[in-house]
mmCIF file of C-alpha atoms in Angstrom:
data_model
loop_
_atom_site.group_PDB
_atom_site.id
_atom_site.type_symbol
_atom_site.label_atom_id
_atom_site.label_comp_id
_atom_site.label_asym_id
_atom_site.label_seq_id
_atom_site.Cartn_x
_atom_site.Cartn_y
_atom_site.Cartn_z
ATOM 1 C CA GLU A 377 107.005 104.852 85.119
ATOM 2 C CA ALA A 378 104.270 106.132 82.511
ATOM 3 C CA GLY A 379 101.075 107.403 83.760
ATOM 4 C CA VAL A 380 97.845 106.952 82.301
ATOM 5 C CA VAL A 381 97.678 107.664 78.791
ATOM 6 C CA GLN A 382 94.891 109.311 76.621
ATOM 7 C CA SER A 383 94.321 110.405 73.179
ATOM 8 C CA PRO A 384 93.682 112.463 71.445
ATOM 9 C CA ARG A 385 94.336 115.283 73.702
ATOM 10 C CA TYR A 386 91.482 117.426 71.742
ATOM 11 C CA LYS A 387 88.729 116.647 69.250
ATOM 12 C CA ILE A 388 86.768 118.823 67.250
ATOM 13 C CA ILE A 389 83.700 117.111 65.649
ATOM 14 C CA GLU A 390 80.393 118.098 64.006
ATOM 15 C CA LYS A 391 77.244 117.144 65.820
ATOM 16 C CA LYS A 392 75.874 113.784 64.852
ATOM 17 C CA GLN A 393 79.289 112.512 63.996
ATOM 18 C CA PRO A 394 81.245 109.331 66.147
ATOM 19 C CA VAL A 395 83.957 110.018 68.047
ATOM 20 C CA ALA A 396 86.203 107.499 69.919
ATOM 21 C CA PHE A 397 88.676 107.912 72.874
ATOM 22 C CA TRP A 398 91.755 105.946 73.832
ATOM 23 C CA CYS A 399 93.057 105.058 77.452
ATOM 24 C CA ASN A 400 96.275 102.976 78.560
ATOM 25 C CA PRO A 401 96.244 102.525 82.012
ATOM 26 C CA ILE A 402 99.208 102.477 84.189
ATOM 27 C CA SER A 403 100.823 98.792 84.102
ATOM 28 C CA GLY A 404 99.103 96.704 86.514
ATOM 29 C CA HIS A 405 96.063 98.491 87.468
ATOM 30 C CA ASN A 406 93.096 96.005 87.088
ATOM 31 C CA THR A 407 90.635 98.731 87.613
ATOM 32 C CA LEU A 408 89.896 101.595 84.908
ATOM 33 C CA TYR A 409 87.490 104.168 84.924
ATOM 34 C CA TRP A 410 85.925 106.496 82.429
ATOM 35 C CA TYR A 411 85.016 110.122 83.666
ATOM 36 C CA LEU A 412 83.141 112.797 82.275
ATOM 37 C CA GLN A 413 84.095 116.538 83.269
ATOM 38 C CA ASN A 414 81.807 119.305 82.365
ATOM 39 C CA LEU A 415 83.175 123.013 82.785
ATOM 40 C CA GLY A 416 83.001 124.299 86.259
ATOM 41 C CA GLN A 417 82.350 121.004 87.535
ATOM 42 C CA GLY A 418 84.396 118.090 89.110
ATOM 43 C CA PRO A 419 84.653 114.903 87.319
ATOM 44 C CA GLU A 420 81.794 112.164 87.366
ATOM 45 C CA LEU A 421 82.072 108.640 86.683
ATOM 46 C CA LEU A 422 80.844 106.850 83.582
ATOM 47 C CA ILE A 423 82.230 103.387 83.984
ATOM 48 C CA ARG A 424 84.223 101.205 85.776
ATOM 49 C CA TYR A 425 86.162 98.225 84.846
ATOM 50 C CA GLU A 426 87.524 95.394 87.128
ATOM 51 C CA ASN A 427 89.713 93.893 84.201
ATOM 52 C CA GLU A 428 87.667 93.218 80.908
ATOM 53 C CA GLU A 429 84.150 93.337 82.923
ATOM 54 C CA ALA A 430 82.129 96.543 83.310
ATOM 55 C CA VAL A 431 81.364 96.359 86.724
ATOM 56 C CA ASP A 432 79.556 99.851 87.215
ATOM 57 C CA ASP A 433 78.002 101.501 83.807
ATOM 58 C CA SER A 434 74.801 102.966 85.504
ATOM 59 C CA GLN A 435 75.801 106.233 84.824
ATOM 60 C CA LEU A 436 76.802 105.607 81.263
ATOM 61 C CA PRO A 437 74.067 106.751 78.515
ATOM 62 C CA LYS A 438 73.674 103.774 76.660
ATOM 63 C CA ASP A 439 71.825 105.339 73.955
ATOM 64 C CA ARG A 440 74.808 106.932 72.559
ATOM 65 C CA PHE A 441 77.769 105.663 74.707
ATOM 66 C CA SER A 442 79.642 102.528 74.599
ATOM 67 C CA ALA A 443 82.958 101.469 76.003
ATOM 68 C CA GLU A 444 84.993 98.449 76.150
ATOM 69 C CA ARG A 445 88.194 97.109 77.684
ATOM 70 C CA LEU A 446 88.507 93.668 75.429
ATOM 71 C CA LYS A 447 91.752 92.242 77.101
ATOM 72 C CA GLY A 448 91.677 94.087 80.419
ATOM 73 C CA VAL A 449 94.287 96.591 79.547
ATOM 74 C CA ASP A 450 93.386 99.515 77.284
ATOM 75 C CA SER A 451 89.836 101.056 76.953
ATOM 76 C CA THR A 452 88.021 102.840 74.287
ATOM 77 C CA LEU A 453 85.040 105.006 75.122
ATOM 78 C CA LYS A 454 82.750 105.823 71.656
ATOM 79 C CA ILE A 455 79.819 108.435 71.340
ATOM 80 C CA GLN A 456 77.876 107.949 68.404
ATOM 81 C CA PRO A 457 75.988 110.123 67.708
ATOM 82 C CA ALA A 458 77.792 113.045 69.470
ATOM 83 C CA GLU A 459 75.430 115.976 70.444
ATOM 84 C CA LEU A 460 76.191 119.398 71.306
ATOM 85 C CA GLY A 461 75.732 118.669 74.876
ATOM 86 C CA ASP A 462 78.865 116.163 74.775
ATOM 87 C CA SER A 463 81.539 118.841 74.590
ATOM 88 C CA ALA A 464 83.510 118.160 78.165
ATOM 89 C CA VAL A 465 86.440 116.662 79.222
ATOM 90 C CA TYR A 466 86.756 112.773 79.180
ATOM 91 C CA LEU A 467 88.854 111.487 82.052
ATOM 92 C CA CYS A 468 90.294 108.323 82.170
ATOM 93 C CA ALA A 469 91.753 106.816 85.360
ATOM 94 C CA SER A 470 93.201 103.741 86.581
ATOM 95 C CA SER A 471 94.184 101.940 90.067
ATOM 96 C CA LEU A 472 95.118 99.099 91.669
ATOM 97 C CA SER A 473 91.903 97.817 92.721
ATOM 98 C CA GLY A 474 88.370 99.220 92.999
ATOM 99 C CA LYS A 475 88.542 99.364 97.082
ATOM 100 C CA SER A 476 87.990 102.825 98.611
ATOM 101 C CA TYR A 477 91.374 103.538 99.694
ATOM 102 C CA ASN A 478 93.260 103.163 96.729
ATOM 103 C CA GLU A 479 94.452 106.075 94.809
ATOM 104 C CA GLN A 480 93.018 106.729 91.255
ATOM 105 C CA PHE A 481 95.788 107.906 88.725
ATOM 106 C CA PHE A 482 94.245 110.418 86.293
ATOM 107 C CA GLY A 483 95.288 110.924 82.563
ATOM 108 C CA PRO A 484 95.397 114.313 81.217
ATOM 109 C CA GLY A 485 92.000 114.009 79.764
ATOM 110 C CA THR A 486 90.350 114.271 76.013
ATOM 111 C CA ARG A 487 88.989 117.674 75.237
ATOM 112 C CA LEU A 488 85.786 117.381 72.901
ATOM 113 C CA THR A 489 83.890 120.256 71.210
ATOM 114 C CA VAL A 490 80.681 119.150 69.156
ATOM 115 C CA LEU A 491 79.933 122.023 67.035
ATOM 116 C CA ALA B 987 74.311 108.484 99.801
ATOM 117 C CA GLN B 988 77.872 110.742 99.605
ATOM 118 C CA SER B 989 78.092 114.349 98.932
ATOM 119 C CA VAL B 990 80.955 116.898 98.623
ATOM 120 C CA THR B 991 80.427 120.711 99.138
ATOM 121 C CA GLN B 992 83.227 123.139 98.518
ATOM 122 C CA LEU B 993 82.366 126.069 100.421
ATOM 123 C CA ASP B 994 84.392 128.418 97.675
ATOM 124 C CA SER B 995 84.315 128.535 94.057
ATOM 125 C CA HIS B 996 87.280 131.003 94.099
ATOM 126 C CA VAL B 997 90.052 131.602 96.708
ATOM 127 C CA SER B 998 92.734 134.520 96.100
ATOM 128 C CA VAL B 999 95.574 134.356 98.416
ATOM 129 C CA SER B 1000 99.004 136.215 98.172
ATOM 130 C CA GLU B 1001 102.264 134.705 97.671
ATOM 131 C CA GLY B 1002 103.486 133.649 101.292
ATOM 132 C CA THR B 1003 99.869 134.038 102.942
ATOM 133 C CA PRO B 1004 98.268 130.875 104.545
ATOM 134 C CA VAL B 1005 95.489 128.877 102.336
ATOM 135 C CA LEU B 1006 92.258 127.462 103.416
ATOM 136 C CA LEU B 1007 90.119 125.698 100.960
ATOM 137 C CA ARG B 1008 86.858 124.429 102.761
ATOM 138 C CA CYS B 1009 85.067 121.282 102.360
ATOM 139 C CA ASN B 1010 82.053 119.439 103.988
ATOM 140 C CA TYR B 1011 81.008 115.903 103.251
ATOM 141 C CA SER B 1012 78.029 113.640 103.962
ATOM 142 C CA SER B 1013 78.612 110.066 104.066
ATOM 143 C CA SER B 1014 76.612 106.857 105.179
ATOM 144 C CA TYR B 1015 79.365 104.611 105.974
ATOM 145 C CA SER B 1016 82.993 105.089 106.684
ATOM 146 C CA PRO B 1017 84.618 107.542 104.322
ATOM 147 C CA SER B 1018 87.951 107.802 102.340
ATOM 148 C CA LEU B 1019 88.411 111.541 101.618
ATOM 149 C CA PHE B 1020 91.021 112.928 99.243
ATOM 150 C CA TRP B 1021 92.319 116.232 97.871
ATOM 151 C CA TYR B 1022 93.254 116.460 94.046
ATOM 152 C CA VAL B 1023 94.478 119.217 92.105
ATOM 153 C CA GLN B 1024 94.063 120.172 88.619
ATOM 154 C CA HIS B 1025 96.695 122.355 86.810
ATOM 155 C CA PRO B 1026 95.866 123.773 83.435
ATOM 156 C CA ASN B 1027 95.745 121.012 80.594
ATOM 157 C CA LYS B 1028 97.139 118.315 83.206
ATOM 158 C CA GLY B 1029 95.754 115.639 84.946
ATOM 159 C CA LEU B 1030 94.248 115.335 88.435
ATOM 160 C CA GLN B 1031 97.129 114.735 91.070
ATOM 161 C CA LEU B 1032 96.655 113.329 94.507
ATOM 162 C CA LEU B 1033 97.446 115.908 97.202
ATOM 163 C CA LEU B 1034 96.642 113.729 100.341
ATOM 164 C CA LYS B 1035 94.060 111.151 101.429
ATOM 165 C CA TYR B 1036 92.423 110.258 104.797
ATOM 166 C CA THR B 1037 91.368 106.624 105.064
ATOM 167 C CA SER B 1038 90.481 105.930 108.731
ATOM 168 C CA ALA B 1039 94.269 106.478 110.482
ATOM 169 C CA ALA B 1040 95.688 109.743 111.920
ATOM 170 C CA THR B 1041 93.140 112.649 111.588
ATOM 171 C CA LEU B 1042 95.619 115.098 110.402
ATOM 172 C CA VAL B 1043 96.792 114.045 107.180
ATOM 173 C CA LYS B 1044 100.224 115.483 105.627
ATOM 174 C CA GLY B 1045 100.356 115.359 101.701
ATOM 175 C CA ILE B 1046 102.691 116.618 99.013
ATOM 176 C CA ASN B 1047 104.002 120.269 98.555
ATOM 177 C CA GLY B 1048 103.387 121.314 102.172
ATOM 178 C CA PHE B 1049 99.635 120.578 102.342
ATOM 179 C CA GLU B 1050 97.834 119.239 104.817
ATOM 180 C CA ALA B 1051 93.953 118.549 105.705
ATOM 181 C CA GLU B 1052 92.372 117.416 109.023
ATOM 182 C CA PHE B 1053 89.393 115.123 109.227
ATOM 183 C CA LYS B 1054 86.900 116.100 111.627
ATOM 184 C CA LYS B 1055 83.946 113.693 111.997
ATOM 185 C CA SER B 1056 81.747 116.077 114.580
ATOM 186 C CA GLU B 1057 81.934 118.554 111.977
ATOM 187 C CA THR B 1058 81.801 116.302 108.870
ATOM 188 C CA SER B 1059 84.841 118.692 107.372
ATOM 189 C CA PHE B 1060 87.786 117.925 105.721
ATOM 190 C CA HIS B 1061 89.481 121.182 104.929
ATOM 191 C CA LEU B 1062 92.729 121.483 102.911
ATOM 192 C CA THR B 1063 95.666 123.991 104.493
ATOM 193 C CA LYS B 1064 98.751 125.168 103.854
ATOM 194 C CA PRO B 1065 100.818 127.887 105.652
ATOM 195 C CA SER B 1066 102.667 129.542 103.024
ATOM 196 C CA ALA B 1067 101.151 129.918 99.711
ATOM 197 C CA HIS B 1068 103.468 129.560 96.372
ATOM 198 C CA MET B 1069 102.520 130.959 93.035
ATOM 199 C CA SER B 1070 102.841 127.207 91.682
ATOM 200 C CA ASP B 1071 99.923 126.425 93.963
ATOM 201 C CA ALA B 1072 97.466 128.222 91.637
ATOM 202 C CA ALA B 1073 95.164 125.885 90.240
ATOM 203 C CA GLU B 1074 91.722 123.750 90.590
ATOM 204 C CA TYR B 1075 91.496 121.764 93.850
ATOM 205 C CA PHE B 1076 88.636 119.075 94.492
ATOM 206 C CA CYS B 1077 87.935 117.460 97.502
ATOM 207 C CA VAL B 1078 86.523 113.889 96.734
ATOM 208 C CA VAL B 1079 84.820 111.101 98.917
ATOM 209 C CA SER B 1080 84.739 107.589 98.415
ATOM 210 C CA GLU B 1081 82.292 105.757 100.467
ATOM 211 C CA ARG B 1082 82.161 101.849 101.072
ATOM 212 C CA ALA B 1083 79.206 101.088 99.358
ATOM 213 C CA GLY B 1084 76.541 98.475 101.049
ATOM 214 C CA GLY B 1085 79.194 96.819 103.194
ATOM 215 C CA THR B 1086 82.001 96.443 99.980
ATOM 216 C CA SER B 1087 85.196 97.572 99.917
ATOM 217 C CA TYR B 1088 84.727 99.350 96.645
ATOM 218 C CA GLY B 1089 84.874 103.075 96.776
ATOM 219 C CA LYS B 1090 82.960 105.586 94.364
ATOM 220 C CA LEU B 1091 84.499 108.812 93.827
ATOM 221 C CA THR B 1092 82.419 111.595 94.339
ATOM 222 C CA PHE B 1093 83.999 115.056 93.376
ATOM 223 C CA GLY B 1094 83.029 118.601 94.741
ATOM 224 C CA GLN B 1095 82.465 121.227 92.466
ATOM 225 C CA GLY B 1096 86.127 122.551 92.638
ATOM 226 C CA THR B 1097 87.766 125.473 94.567
ATOM 227 C CA ILE B 1098 90.027 127.832 91.892
ATOM 228 C CA LEU B 1099 92.956 129.190 93.835
ATOM 229 C CA THR B 1100 94.727 132.301 92.606
ATOM 230 C CA VAL B 1101 97.748 133.349 94.156
ATOM 231 C CA HIS B 1102 98.938 136.715 93.857
ATOM 232 C CA PRO B 1103 102.546 138.046 93.675
#
């Protein structure tokens, strides 16, 4: 069974440019998460989807970040415009549901460098 | 509110010796607790999880953790370290928020485990 797929794995852009990350969750997983992992820290939740609905986006900086999961399967996270401080690893995860005991399966992440 | 404190940012052991990675948590509700491992350039992988069943939890690759409510701890152990155990380990708490069953994961800062030959 394929795991969570993310692309690209690495991205280097100049500040003020837009960037987008793509995630395909494990088949059948209704819940999809985007996390931000800064260097030397644990991941922090940006947004959680239940099917196509964003049910927790309280930590998403909405002035420059946006996300979508139009058909309730794959998802895109966008930053426009990117800032130097956005350099980090962006992780996607999925689970069967959002219940607390469900394991979240993580993708390998996209490492973003903003110059 | 929930939080996790990993007491050591780096742990170094010799191959074949025991591993202890320490974790304390804070939670207002009955928590679920997890340990994840992250190898370089790879995704986070679940080692084990506690969800209010047995307090001693066995995971993959010989790891285990014990939930101690009185000490609010969930330390990760392994009797004998292997070179392949070198990675970063995250203690994670998931709390049922506001009486719902939804769990938001809160990660610790991570502990980097180095294994010497």
